[in-house]
Structure formats: structure tokens, C-alpha cells
Coordinates of C-alpha atoms in Angstrom, one line a residue:
M52 CA 49.9 30.3 -15.4
N53 CA 47.4 32.6 -13.6
F54 CA 47.1 31.1 -10.1
S55 CA 44.7 33.8 -8.9
R56 CA 42.2 32.8 -11.6
L57 CA 42.6 29.1 -10.8
K58 CA 42.0 29.8 -7.1
Q59 CA 38.9 31.8 -7.9
S60 CA 37.6 29.0 -10.1
L61 CA 38.1 26.4 -7.3
T62 CA 36.4 28.7 -4.9
N63 CA 33.4 29.0 -7.2
L64 CA 33.1 25.3 -7.4
I65 CA 33.0 24.6 -3.7
T66 CA 31.1 27.7 -2.7
Y67 CA 27.3 27.6 -2.8
K68 CA 25.7 30.3 -4.8
G69 CA 22.0 31.1 -4.6
P70 CA 19.9 31.8 -7.7
Q71 CA 20.3 35.5 -7.2
D72 CA 24.1 35.1 -7.4
S73 CA 24.1 32.8 -10.5
Y74 CA 21.5 34.4 -12.7
D75 CA 20.4 37.8 -13.8
F76 CA 17.4 38.2 -11.5
S77 CA 16.8 38.5 -7.8
V78 CA 14.9 36.1 -5.7
N79 CA 12.5 37.8 -3.3
I80 CA 12.2 35.6 -0.2
S81 CA 9.6 37.2 2.0
T82 CA 9.2 36.3 5.6
S83 CA 6.4 38.7 6.2
K84 CA 3.7 37.5 8.6
N85 CA 1.1 39.1 6.4
I86 CA 1.4 36.2 4.0
T87 CA -0.7 33.4 5.4
N88 CA -1.2 29.8 4.3
E89 CA -4.2 29.5 2.1
A90 CA -4.8 26.0 3.4
D91 CA -5.3 27.3 6.9
E92 CA -7.8 30.0 5.9
K93 CA -11.5 30.0 6.4
V94 CA -14.1 30.5 3.6
S95 CA -15.0 34.2 3.4
S96 CA -18.4 35.6 2.8
N97 CA -16.7 37.8 0.1
L98 CA -16.7 35.8 -3.1
K99 CA -13.8 37.7 -4.6
D100 CA -11.6 36.8 -1.7
N101 CA -12.4 33.1 -2.1
K102 CA -11.7 33.4 -5.9
T103 CA -8.4 35.0 -5.2
I104 CA -7.3 32.2 -2.9
I105 CA -8.4 29.6 -5.5
D106 CA -6.6 31.3 -8.3
R107 CA -3.4 31.6 -6.3
K108 CA -3.4 28.0 -5.1
Y109 CA -4.2 26.4 -8.4
N110 CA -2.5 28.8 -10.8
T111 CA -5.7 29.0 -12.8
L112 CA -4.1 31.2 -15.4
I113 CA -1.7 28.4 -16.3
N114 CA -3.4 25.1 -15.4
S115 CA -5.6 24.2 -18.3
D116 CA -7.5 21.4 -16.5
I117 CA -8.8 23.6 -13.7
I118 CA -12.3 24.6 -14.7
I119 CA -14.1 27.6 -13.0
R120 CA -17.6 28.3 -14.1
K121 CA -19.1 31.6 -13.0
F122 CA -22.9 32.2 -12.9
K123 CA -25.6 34.1 -10.9
L124 CA -28.3 33.1 -8.5
K125 CA -31.4 35.3 -7.7
S126 CA -33.0 35.8 -4.3
N127 CA -35.9 38.2 -4.1
N128 CA -34.9 39.4 -7.6
K129 CA -31.5 40.3 -6.3
P130 CA -28.6 38.5 -8.1
F131 CA -25.9 36.7 -6.2
S132 CA -22.6 35.8 -7.8
A133 CA -21.4 32.2 -7.6
F134 CA -18.9 29.9 -9.1
I135 CA -18.0 26.3 -9.2
I136 CA -14.5 24.7 -9.5
Y137 CA -13.5 21.2 -10.5
I138 CA -10.7 19.4 -12.4
D139 CA -11.4 18.4 -15.9
G140 CA -11.0 14.6 -16.4
M141 CA -11.5 13.8 -12.7
S142 CA -15.1 15.0 -12.4
D143 CA -18.1 14.0 -14.4
S144 CA -19.2 17.0 -16.5
N145 CA -22.6 15.5 -17.2
L146 CA -23.3 15.2 -13.5
I147 CA -22.2 18.8 -13.0
N148 CA -24.5 20.1 -15.8
Q149 CA -27.5 18.0 -14.8
F150 CA -27.5 18.1 -11.0
I151 CA -25.6 21.3 -10.1
L152 CA -25.7 24.0 -12.8
K153 CA -29.2 23.2 -14.2
P154 CA -31.0 23.3 -10.8
L155 CA -29.1 26.4 -9.7
M156 CA -29.6 28.4 -12.9
L157 CA -32.9 27.1 -14.3
R158 CA -34.9 26.1 -11.3
N159 CA -38.4 27.7 -11.5
K160 CA -39.5 29.9 -14.3
A161 CA -38.5 33.2 -12.7
N162 CA -35.2 31.7 -11.5
T163 CA -35.8 33.1 -8.0
Y164 CA -36.4 31.8 -4.5
K165 CA -37.2 33.7 -1.4
T166 CA -35.0 34.3 1.6
Q167 CA -36.1 35.5 5.0
S168 CA -35.3 39.1 5.9
L169 CA -34.1 40.4 9.3
K170 CA -35.1 43.9 10.4
T171 CA -32.6 45.7 12.7
I172 CA -32.4 49.3 14.0
N173 CA -29.1 51.1 14.0
K174 CA -28.0 53.9 16.2
D175 CA -29.8 56.5 14.1
K176 CA -33.1 54.6 14.6
R177 CA -33.2 53.6 11.0
V178 CA -34.6 50.3 10.0
I179 CA -32.1 48.2 8.1
I180 CA -33.3 45.1 6.2
Q181 CA -30.7 42.3 6.0
R182 CA -31.1 39.0 4.2
D183 CA -30.5 35.8 6.2
S184 CA -27.6 34.1 4.5
N185 CA -28.1 31.0 6.6
N186 CA -31.5 30.5 5.0
L187 CA -30.0 30.9 1.6
A188 CA -27.5 28.1 2.4
I189 CA -30.3 25.9 3.7
E190 CA -32.4 26.5 0.6
I191 CA -29.5 25.6 -1.7
E192 CA -28.7 22.5 0.3
N193 CA -32.3 21.2 0.6
S194 CA -34.0 22.3 -2.6
L195 CA -31.5 23.2 -5.3
L196 CA -28.8 20.5 -5.2
P197 CA -30.2 17.0 -5.7
Q198 CA -27.0 15.3 -4.7
N199 CA -26.6 12.2 -2.6
S200 CA -23.3 13.4 -1.1
L201 CA -23.1 17.1 -0.1
V202 CA -20.9 18.5 2.6
K203 CA -20.6 22.0 3.9
E204 CA -17.0 23.1 4.1
T205 CA -15.6 26.1 6.0
E206 CA -11.9 25.4 5.7
F207 CA -9.9 25.6 2.5
N208 CA -7.7 22.7 3.6
N209 CA -10.8 20.4 3.2
I210 CA -11.8 22.1 0.0
F211 CA -8.5 21.6 -1.7
S212 CA -8.5 17.9 -0.7
A213 CA -12.0 17.5 -2.2
I214 CA -11.1 19.2 -5.5
N215 CA -8.0 17.1 -5.8
M216 CA -10.0 13.9 -5.3
G217 CA -12.4 14.8 -8.2
N218 CA -15.2 16.6 -6.3
C219 CA -16.9 19.9 -7.4
V220 CA -17.0 22.8 -4.9
L221 CA -19.6 25.6 -5.1
F222 CA -19.0 29.1 -3.7
V223 CA -21.8 31.7 -3.3
D224 CA -21.4 35.3 -2.5
T225 CA -22.4 36.3 1.1
L226 CA -22.0 32.7 2.3
D227 CA -19.1 31.8 4.5
T228 CA -19.5 28.1 3.6
A229 CA -18.8 26.2 0.4
F230 CA -20.6 23.2 -0.9
N231 CA -18.6 20.0 -1.5
L232 CA -20.3 17.9 -4.1
D233 CA -19.3 14.3 -5.0
V234 CA -19.2 14.1 -8.8
K235 CA -16.1 12.0 -9.4
G236 CA -15.9 10.7 -12.9
F237 CA -12.3 9.8 -13.6
K238 CA -11.4 6.6 -15.6
Q239 CA -10.3 3.6 -13.6
R240 CA -9.3 0.0 -14.2
S241 CA -12.1 -2.5 -13.9
V242 CA -12.0 -5.4 -11.5
S243 CA -9.9 -8.3 -12.9
S244 CA -8.3 -11.5 -11.9
P245 CA -5.2 -11.5 -9.6
N246 CA -1.9 -11.3 -11.5
N247 CA 0.5 -12.5 -8.8
E248 CA -1.5 -14.5 -6.2
I249 CA -3.0 -17.0 -8.6
I250 CA -5.0 -19.9 -7.2
I251 CA -6.9 -22.7 -8.9
K252 CA -9.8 -23.0 -6.5
G253 CA -11.3 -19.8 -5.0
P254 CA -12.4 -16.3 -5.9
Q255 CA -10.9 -14.8 -9.0
E256 CA -11.0 -11.0 -8.4
A257 CA -8.4 -8.6 -7.2
F258 CA -8.2 -5.1 -5.8
V259 CA -7.9 -2.1 -8.1
E260 CA -6.4 1.4 -7.8
S261 CA -9.6 3.1 -6.6
I262 CA -9.8 3.0 -2.8
R263 CA -13.6 3.2 -2.8
V264 CA -14.0 0.2 -5.1
N265 CA -11.6 -1.7 -2.8
T266 CA -13.6 -0.9 0.3
S267 CA -16.8 -2.0 -1.5
M268 CA -15.1 -5.3 -2.3
L269 CA -14.2 -5.7 1.3
R270 CA -17.8 -5.0 2.3
R271 CA -19.0 -7.6 -0.1
A272 CA -16.5 -10.2 1.1
T273 CA -17.1 -9.7 4.8
N274 CA -20.9 -9.1 4.5
T275 CA -21.2 -7.8 8.1
E276 CA -22.3 -4.5 9.6
N277 CA -19.4 -4.8 12.1
L278 CA -16.8 -3.8 9.5
V279 CA -15.5 -0.3 10.3
I280 CA -13.7 1.7 7.6
E281 CA -11.9 4.8 9.0
N282 CA -10.5 7.4 6.7
V283 CA -7.0 8.9 7.3
L284 CA -5.1 11.4 5.1
V285 CA -1.3 10.8 5.0
G286 CA 1.1 13.3 3.5
K287 CA 1.3 17.1 3.9
L288 CA 1.3 17.7 0.2
S289 CA -0.2 14.5 -1.4
K290 CA -2.9 14.1 1.3
T291 CA -3.2 10.5 0.2
P292 CA -6.5 8.9 1.4
C293 CA -5.9 5.7 3.5
T294 CA -8.4 3.5 5.3
I295 CA -8.1 1.5 8.4
C296 CA -10.4 -1.5 8.2
Y297 CA -11.3 -3.8 11.1
L298 CA -14.2 -5.7 12.6
K299 CA -15.3 -3.8 15.7
N300 CA -16.5 -6.9 17.6
I301 CA -13.4 -9.0 16.9
A302 CA -10.3 -6.8 16.5
N303 CA -8.4 -5.8 19.6
S304 CA -9.0 -2.1 20.5
D305 CA -5.3 -1.6 21.5
L306 CA -4.2 -2.9 18.1
V307 CA -6.6 -0.6 16.2
A308 CA -5.5 2.4 18.4
E309 CA -1.8 1.7 17.7
V310 CA -2.4 1.5 13.9
R311 CA -4.4 4.8 14.1
Y312 CA -1.7 6.5 16.2
R313 CA 1.1 5.5 13.8
L314 CA -0.8 6.7 10.7
N315 CA -1.8 10.0 12.3
N316 CA 1.8 10.7 13.3
L317 CA 3.5 10.4 10.0
E318 CA 5.3 13.7 9.1
I319 CA 5.9 13.2 5.4
D320 CA 5.2 15.2 2.3
T321 CA 3.9 12.4 0.0
L322 CA 2.7 8.9 0.2
L323 CA 2.4 7.0 -3.1
S324 CA 2.4 3.3 -2.3
T325 CA 1.8 0.6 0.3
G326 CA 5.5 -0.2 0.1
Q327 CA 6.3 3.3 1.5
L328 CA 3.7 3.0 4.2
E329 CA 5.1 -0.4 5.2
Q330 CA 8.5 1.1 5.9
L331 CA 7.0 4.0 7.8
I332 CA 4.9 2.0 10.3
C333 CA 7.0 -1.1 11.0
E334 CA 9.2 -1.2 14.1
D335 CA 12.4 -2.9 13.0
N336 CA 13.4 -1.3 9.7
K337 CA 17.1 -2.1 10.1
Y338 CA 16.4 -5.7 8.9
N339 CA 15.2 -6.6 5.5
I340 CA 12.5 -8.8 6.9
P341 CA 8.9 -8.1 5.9
Q342 CA 6.7 -7.5 9.0
V343 CA 3.3 -7.0 7.4
L344 CA 1.4 -9.0 4.8
S345 CA 0.6 -7.5 1.4
T346 CA -2.1 -8.9 -0.8
E347 CA -4.2 -8.1 -3.8
R348 CA -7.0 -10.5 -2.9
P349 CA -10.2 -9.3 -1.1
D350 CA -10.9 -12.8 0.1
K351 CA -7.5 -13.1 1.8
A352 CA -8.1 -9.7 3.4
A353 CA -11.6 -10.7 4.6
K354 CA -10.2 -13.9 6.1
N355 CA -7.7 -11.9 8.1
L356 CA -10.3 -9.4 9.2
Y357 CA -12.3 -12.2 10.7
A358 CA -9.2 -13.4 12.4
G359 CA -8.9 -10.1 14.3
R360 CA -6.3 -8.4 12.2
V361 CA -6.3 -4.9 10.7
V362 CA -6.3 -4.1 7.0
I363 CA -4.9 -0.8 5.5
L364 CA -5.8 0.4 2.1
V365 CA -4.0 3.2 0.2
N366 CA -5.6 5.1 -2.6
G367 CA -4.0 4.4 -6.0
N368 CA -2.6 1.0 -5.0
P369 CA -4.2 -2.4 -5.9
Y370 CA -2.7 -4.0 -2.7
C371 CA -3.6 -3.8 0.9
I372 CA -1.5 -4.2 4.1
I373 CA -2.5 -6.8 6.7
L374 CA -1.1 -6.6 10.2
P375 CA 0.1 -8.0 12.5
A376 CA 1.9 -10.8 10.6
T377 CA 4.0 -13.8 11.6
I378 CA 6.4 -16.0 9.8
V379 CA 3.8 -18.7 9.2
D380 CA 1.6 -16.2 7.4
F381 CA 4.3 -15.7 4.7
I382 CA 4.4 -19.3 3.8
S383 CA 0.6 -19.7 3.7
S384 CA -1.4 -19.4 0.5
P385 CA -5.0 -18.2 0.0
E386 CA -5.8 -21.6 -1.5
D387 CA -5.1 -23.4 1.8
T388 CA -8.6 -22.5 3.0
N389 CA -10.2 -24.1 0.0
L390 CA -8.3 -27.4 0.2
K391 CA -8.7 -30.4 2.5
P392 CA -6.4 -30.3 5.5
I393 CA -4.1 -33.1 4.3
F394 CA -3.5 -31.3 1.0
A395 CA -3.0 -27.9 2.6
N396 CA -0.6 -29.3 5.2
F397 CA 1.4 -31.1 2.5
L398 CA 1.8 -27.9 0.5
K399 CA 2.7 -25.9 3.6
I400 CA 5.4 -28.4 4.5
L401 CA 6.6 -28.3 0.9
R402 CA 6.8 -24.5 1.1
F403 CA 8.7 -24.7 4.4
L404 CA 11.2 -27.0 2.7
A405 CA 11.4 -24.6 -0.2
M406 CA 12.2 -21.9 2.3
G407 CA 15.1 -23.9 3.8
I408 CA 16.4 -24.8 0.3
T409 CA 16.3 -21.2 -0.9
L410 CA 18.1 -20.0 2.2
L411 CA 20.7 -22.7 2.8
L412 CA 21.3 -25.0 -0.2
P413 CA 24.1 -23.0 -1.9
S414 CA 25.9 -22.5 1.5
I415 CA 25.6 -26.2 2.3
Y416 CA 27.1 -27.1 -1.1
I417 CA 30.1 -24.8 -0.5
A418 CA 30.6 -26.1 3.0
I419 CA 30.7 -29.8 1.9
V420 CA 32.9 -29.2 -1.2
D421 CA 35.5 -27.0 0.6
F422 CA 35.4 -28.2 4.2
H423 CA 33.5 -31.5 4.7
Q424 CA 34.2 -33.8 1.7
E425 CA 34.0 -36.8 4.1
L426 CA 30.2 -36.4 4.2
L427 CA 29.9 -37.4 0.5
P428 CA 30.1 -41.0 -0.8
T429 CA 33.4 -41.7 -2.5
E430 CA 32.0 -42.2 -6.0
L431 CA 30.1 -38.9 -5.8
L432 CA 33.1 -37.1 -4.4
F433 CA 35.3 -38.3 -7.3
S434 CA 32.6 -37.3 -9.8
L435 CA 32.3 -33.9 -8.2
W436 CA 36.0 -33.2 -8.3
A437 CA 36.3 -34.6 -11.9
S438 CA 33.6 -32.0 -13.0
R439 CA 35.6 -29.2 -11.4
E440 CA 39.0 -30.3 -12.6
N441 CA 39.1 -27.8 -15.5
V442 CA 37.4 -25.0 -13.7
P443 CA 40.0 -22.3 -12.9
F444 CA 38.0 -20.3 -10.4
P445 CA 37.3 -20.8 -6.7
I446 CA 33.9 -22.2 -5.9
I447 CA 32.6 -19.0 -4.3
F448 CA 33.3 -17.2 -7.6
E449 CA 31.4 -19.8 -9.6
L450 CA 28.4 -19.7 -7.3
L451 CA 28.1 -15.9 -7.1
V452 CA 28.4 -15.6 -10.9
M453 CA 25.6 -18.2 -11.5
E454 CA 23.4 -16.7 -8.7
I455 CA 23.7 -13.2 -10.1
S456 CA 23.1 -14.5 -13.6
F457 CA 20.0 -16.3 -12.5
E458 CA 18.7 -13.1 -10.8
L459 CA 19.4 -11.1 -14.0
I460 CA 17.4 -13.6 -16.0
R461 CA 14.6 -13.4 -13.5
E462 CA 14.6 -9.6 -13.6
A463 CA 14.8 -9.5 -17.4
G464 CA 11.8 -11.9 -17.6
L465 CA 9.7 -9.5 -15.4
R466 CA 10.6 -6.3 -17.3
V467 CA 10.2 -7.3 -20.9
P468 CA 6.8 -7.6 -22.5
S469 CA 4.8 -10.6 -21.2
P470 CA 4.7 -12.7 -24.4
V471 CA 8.5 -12.6 -24.5
G472 CA 9.3 -12.9 -20.8
P473 CA 8.9 -16.7 -20.3
T474 CA 10.9 -17.3 -23.5
I475 CA 13.8 -15.2 -22.2
G476 CA 13.8 -17.0 -18.9
I477 CA 13.9 -20.5 -20.4
V478 CA 16.2 -19.8 -23.3
G479 CA 18.5 -17.6 -21.2
A480 CA 18.9 -20.2 -18.5
L481 CA 19.6 -23.0 -21.0
V482 CA 22.0 -21.1 -23.2
L483 CA 23.9 -19.5 -20.4
G484 CA 24.1 -22.7 -18.4
Q485 CA 25.3 -24.8 -21.3
A486 CA 27.8 -22.2 -22.5
A487 CA 29.2 -21.8 -19.0
V488 CA 29.7 -25.5 -18.6
S489 CA 31.3 -25.9 -22.0
A490 CA 33.7 -23.0 -21.4
S491 CA 34.7 -24.6 -18.1
I492 CA 33.6 -21.5 -16.1
V493 CA 31.4 -23.5 -13.8
S494 CA 30.8 -27.1 -13.0
P495 CA 27.6 -29.1 -13.9
F496 CA 26.9 -29.8 -10.2
L497 CA 26.8 -26.0 -9.5
I498 CA 24.2 -25.5 -12.3
I499 CA 22.0 -28.1 -10.6
I500 CA 22.4 -26.4 -7.2
V501 CA 21.5 -23.0 -8.6
A502 CA 18.5 -24.3 -10.6
I503 CA 17.1 -26.1 -7.6
T504 CA 17.5 -23.0 -5.4
G505 CA 15.9 -20.8 -8.0
I506 CA 12.9 -23.2 -8.4
A507 CA 12.5 -23.4 -4.6
S508 CA 12.4 -19.6 -4.3
F509 CA 9.4 -19.5 -6.7
A510 CA 7.4 -21.7 -4.3
I511 CA 7.3 -19.0 -1.6
P512 CA 3.8 -17.4 -1.8
D513 CA 4.8 -14.0 -0.6
F514 CA 7.0 -12.0 -2.9
S515 CA 8.6 -9.8 -0.2
F516 CA 9.5 -12.8 2.0
G517 CA 10.9 -14.6 -1.0
F518 CA 13.0 -11.6 -1.9
H519 CA 14.2 -11.5 1.7
L520 CA 15.3 -15.1 1.5
R521 CA 17.1 -14.6 -1.8
I522 CA 19.1 -11.7 -0.3
T523 CA 19.9 -13.4 3.0
R524 CA 21.1 -16.5 1.0
F525 CA 24.2 -14.6 -0.1
L526 CA 25.2 -13.9 3.6
F527 CA 25.0 -17.6 4.4
T528 CA 27.0 -18.4 1.3
I529 CA 29.8 -16.1 2.4
A530 CA 29.7 -17.5 5.9
A531 CA 30.0 -21.1 4.6
Y532 CA 32.9 -20.1 2.4
I533 CA 34.7 -18.7 5.4
A534 CA 34.0 -21.4 8.0
G535 CA 32.0 -24.2 6.5
F536 CA 29.3 -25.7 8.7
L537 CA 30.5 -23.6 11.6
G538 CA 29.9 -20.4 9.6
I539 CA 26.4 -21.7 8.7
A540 CA 25.6 -22.5 12.3
I541 CA 26.7 -19.1 13.5
G542 CA 24.7 -17.5 10.8
L543 CA 21.6 -19.5 11.7
Y544 CA 22.0 -18.6 15.4
V545 CA 22.2 -14.9 14.6
Y546 CA 19.3 -15.2 12.1
L547 CA 17.1 -16.9 14.6
C548 CA 18.0 -14.4 17.3
I549 CA 16.9 -11.6 14.9
L550 CA 13.7 -13.4 14.1
C551 CA 13.0 -13.8 17.9
S552 CA 13.5 -10.1 18.5
I553 CA 11.2 -8.8 15.8
K554 CA 7.7 -7.9 16.7
S555 CA 4.9 -7.0 14.3
F556 CA 2.7 -4.5 16.2
G557 CA 3.4 -6.2 19.5
V558 CA 3.2 -9.8 18.1
S559 CA 6.3 -12.0 18.1
Y560 CA 7.4 -12.8 14.6
L561 CA 7.8 -16.5 15.4
N562 CA 4.3 -17.0 16.7
P563 CA 2.1 -19.0 16.8
N564 CA 3.6 -20.5 20.0
D565 CA 0.8 -23.0 20.1
S566 CA 1.3 -24.3 16.6
I567 CA 1.6 -27.9 17.7
N568 CA -1.0 -27.7 20.5
F569 CA -3.8 -29.8 19.0
N570 CA -5.9 -29.4 22.2
K571 CA -6.3 -25.8 21.3
K572 CA -8.6 -26.1 18.3
S573 CA -7.4 -23.3 16.1
N574 CA -5.9 -23.1 12.6
N575 CA -2.1 -22.6 13.3
F576 CA 0.8 -23.9 11.3
F577 CA -0.9 -27.2 10.5
A578 CA -4.3 -26.7 9.0
M579 CA -7.1 -28.2 11.0
P580 CA -10.4 -29.4 9.5
T581 CA -12.9 -26.6 9.3
W582 CA -15.2 -28.2 12.0
M583 CA -12.2 -28.2 14.4
Q584 CA -11.3 -24.5 14.0
E585 CA -13.1 -23.3 17.1
F586 CA -10.8 -20.5 18.2
R587 CA -9.0 -17.6 16.7
H588 CA -5.2 -17.0 17.2
N589 CA -4.7 -16.1 20.8
Y590 CA -1.5 -14.2 20.1
I591 CA -3.6 -11.5 18.4
H592 CA -5.8 -11.2 21.5
P593 CA -9.1 -10.7 19.7
K594 CA -12.1 -9.5 21.6
K595 CA -14.0 -12.7 20.5
E596 CA -11.6 -15.6 20.8
R597 CA -14.2 -18.3 19.9
A598 CA -14.8 -18.5 16.1
Q599 CA -17.5 -21.2 16.1
N600 CA -19.3 -23.5 18.4
N601 CA -17.9 -26.7 19.8
I602 CA -20.3 -28.7 17.7
S603 CA -20.5 -26.8 14.4
M604 CA -22.2 -29.6 12.4
K605 CA -25.5 -29.7 14.2
W606 CA -27.0 -32.0 11.5
R607 CA -24.6 -34.7 12.7
H608 CA -25.3 -34.3 16.4
P609 CA -28.9 -33.0 16.6
N610 CA -29.3 -33.9 20.2
E611 CA -26.2 -32.1 21.5

């Protein structure tokens, strides 16, 4: 056996080789300072230099959707070279032809316009006539481009962002500025009904993937000039447009400044979803507890804006982020506002019970069966042990098998095509449950416990919070299997300590602290009648704490 060859093979496996070592070509890694970043460069008055940067950045010889159209302008019968660049499929070619190329190439019969000339005298006392390029730029901006949105750009960083968003950019020789023209024309999904936050009574429209459509829906829902929408680009490579939305006369200035600071100080390459952004801006990421609200409903976002909260929109995502958030917000539904207080409070208490059932019911079952049988009536205890007589596995194994099976059925129902999903959920649960009981793998009582727990988890309005409860339930189950009710008590103590320590943008997670203070007329845990909701939540510290007058129904008390 050749040990030297074996040694060399092992060395090659554990030793890194660069591309120049592994392949038949060399990699030229240049660190020369002469190579500059195109994104940091300024627009040059030389059109060829600008074209070179565009070609190098967008690989125009390879990319088939990058369109560059060259043409000429005339000034005092002198031609000026120019070109436009846009991305096919993201820009409207009809708008480009009608409102950019046609005015620039066919305006006036002679296709000329005059520019002012500047006379200067050089050292040899010769008169030199120079054309004023600034006047040419002004003429193009004011007379030749009938666009409602035109921005002069001097940095390629802004130009690249505009092109990637679907705009068209015009370069003209002798001009050190480019013209950024809004001609977006990409296809997008139309506004439709919400898919996840379904309510019976209330608005039936949801956000879409276009950030500008979403901001317009917020404008329409709030219907106030106090709504401020700030644009922020996140991601060094993706430059994903995000917006910070708030009411300037209600939202706390410190809260807005903190949100702005966190977004402006994200050093990442790409941002693709609100889920990523949620992980990047929240304080306590070591826990799996959601700390911001996520919604697809403009009416829910508008309601929280009027409460003094901040809304963040991310381009390409039909959801928005609402912050700060408390635990009460996660068990509240958008429909609560449209119901009478007695109905809304009943549903909120029902959801609170569903939260407790989802979190603790399996662990309580294990604790009673294994440690505290004396809590059950004798007949029920005998029936329970009779049902488990032929089951050969410990109760923790039974429970985990059924819980995981239920989660698999839930996940399969979500991933398969929608007409088949409900069928798989119902048939899968019935068939698996009946087969497991018939095979003496689990007891019938356990099937009931798992079914009730699963149904209760569906009653949680917020998907992220419901997912958190489903994951945490397994920890309580293990604690109950180890120490019974003592394990559950210790787990609850640790869980409550964690909840007390969490803050969502400076707001305690277990707020509102005045949830049972009926003297403070605000809508807290228990929904108050609309005419009694005089104040906004004080824990958000809004600029304007009073939401309405003491007597809102003037028709009932005309003399007060």
C-alpha cells in the first residue's frame, strides 16, 4: 500500500485550494487603488465615460433585458449625443416613447433649440465661445420632458437604484447630471381580500407587493395630512425600499427617532421580507417571542397609526410591521373594533383561554396522569387507566407522537393545493387517530387532548404568536413529565420572568398596566364602548393623549 499517496490525498482533502490551484486558469485579484467603485462615482460630462460605467455595472453585453437607446439632440444646429437606459419589463415602453424619446427627438420641425453662449478671452486674447450646459439642462427639464416626476441625479449610486426600481435615466453629452424619470410599468397583483386575517364585518382589502400601492392605501385609510411616510433604503446590494409611517401630531418623536436609527444602521447585503427586518430591529432575539405585530390589513395599520404607533412597509411584501406591540395586541382581532363591547370582550376572553389551553393542556394532562391521579374522580380515573391498559409506550411518547403528527397534518394542509388542503387535514386526522387507537399506540383520551389543543391554537389571531405558543408547549410538556405540577409551576415562573423582561421599543411586553383601570377611559384589555374611549394608551407616550372629547355624543347632551 502506498502510504505517501494516501497521505497526499488526505492533505488535499483538508487543505483549502483556491480556484487558481484547482483549475487551469489564474485568478487575477487586483487591489489597485486605481479601480474605484462605480456606485461612488459622479456623473461625468463625458458621455462615453458614463456609458462605460453603465456597461460595466450592468454587463450590457450579456443582460438581454437592459435596454440602451442612443440618439442625438441638436442645439444651435450642433448635435449632442445622448442615451437612455431602462430595464425591459419594469418600465413602460409606451411612456418612454411618448414622453421621453418623442419630445427629445421630434420637438419642433427643425429639431433644434437655442442655448446661451458665453464669451471668454484666453491668454492669447482670443475670443472663445462656450455653450452654457446649465441652460441646456434647464431647457431639457422645463420644455422637453413632460414628466410629472423628474429628478436630477449626480451620483451613480442613486442612478442604479432608480434603474433597478423601473425608472428610465437620460444621459446627455456635456452635462454632468442625469435625468431620472419615473416610468414604472411592471406587472403587479391587484388589491384583493385578505387571505389570513379574515373578518366578517369590516373592510375587505389587503396590502399587495407594491410599496407605493400600500402607502396609497394607508393614505386613504387614515385620510389625514399628518401622515408622514419616510423612505429608507436597506441592504447594500438589494437597496430594498422601506417606509416609516407615522402621524406627526400623535406619534412619540423618540419612538420615531429610534425606529429611524435602527433602520439606518443595518449593515446587511440584502433585505427580502418583513420577517428578516423583524429579526434585525427587535431587542431580545434570543427568545422565540414575537415583539412586533405583522398585518396585511390597511385598516388595522391605520388604527394603530392613530394610536401613536409606527408602521414599517417593505417593498415586495404584502405585510407591514407595527411597533411597539404588547401581549394584548397578539390576542386582539381587527374585528373587535366593529363589534359591540360585550361581543368583543367575550371573544377576547375566549382567545385568552385558547392561549392557556394551547400552552398548558398537554402538560396538565401528563401531570395528572403520572403524578396527581388523586385529582380525578374515581370513575374517570378507572376509565382513563382502562383506555391505556393495552398501550405499551410511556405517556410522553404517546403525546409527542400525536403532537408531531398533528403538526405534520397542519403543515401538509398548508403546502398542498388549496382545494385539497382541507380534505387532507380532515381525512388525515380521522384516519390517523382511528388507526392509532385501534393499534393500541395511543389512548382515546390523548386523541381528545391533542384535538382540543390543536383547535385552540387556531383561535389565536396572530400567526407568529400562535407558532410561539405551539413551540413553547413542548417545553411545558417535558417539564410536566419530569416533575408534574411542580415542573409546570417552575416553567410558568421562568416564562413570566422572560415576558416581564422583554421590551418592544421601550414598551414592556406585559403592558397595558392600566388594563383594569376603568377610571382611565381608554381601550385596553377589555374593550370599552366607543364613546368611552377618551384616551390613547399611555404606555406608548403619544404626543396627543386624548383621543376624543369627554362628551363625544353632542346630540345627546346639547347643553354640555
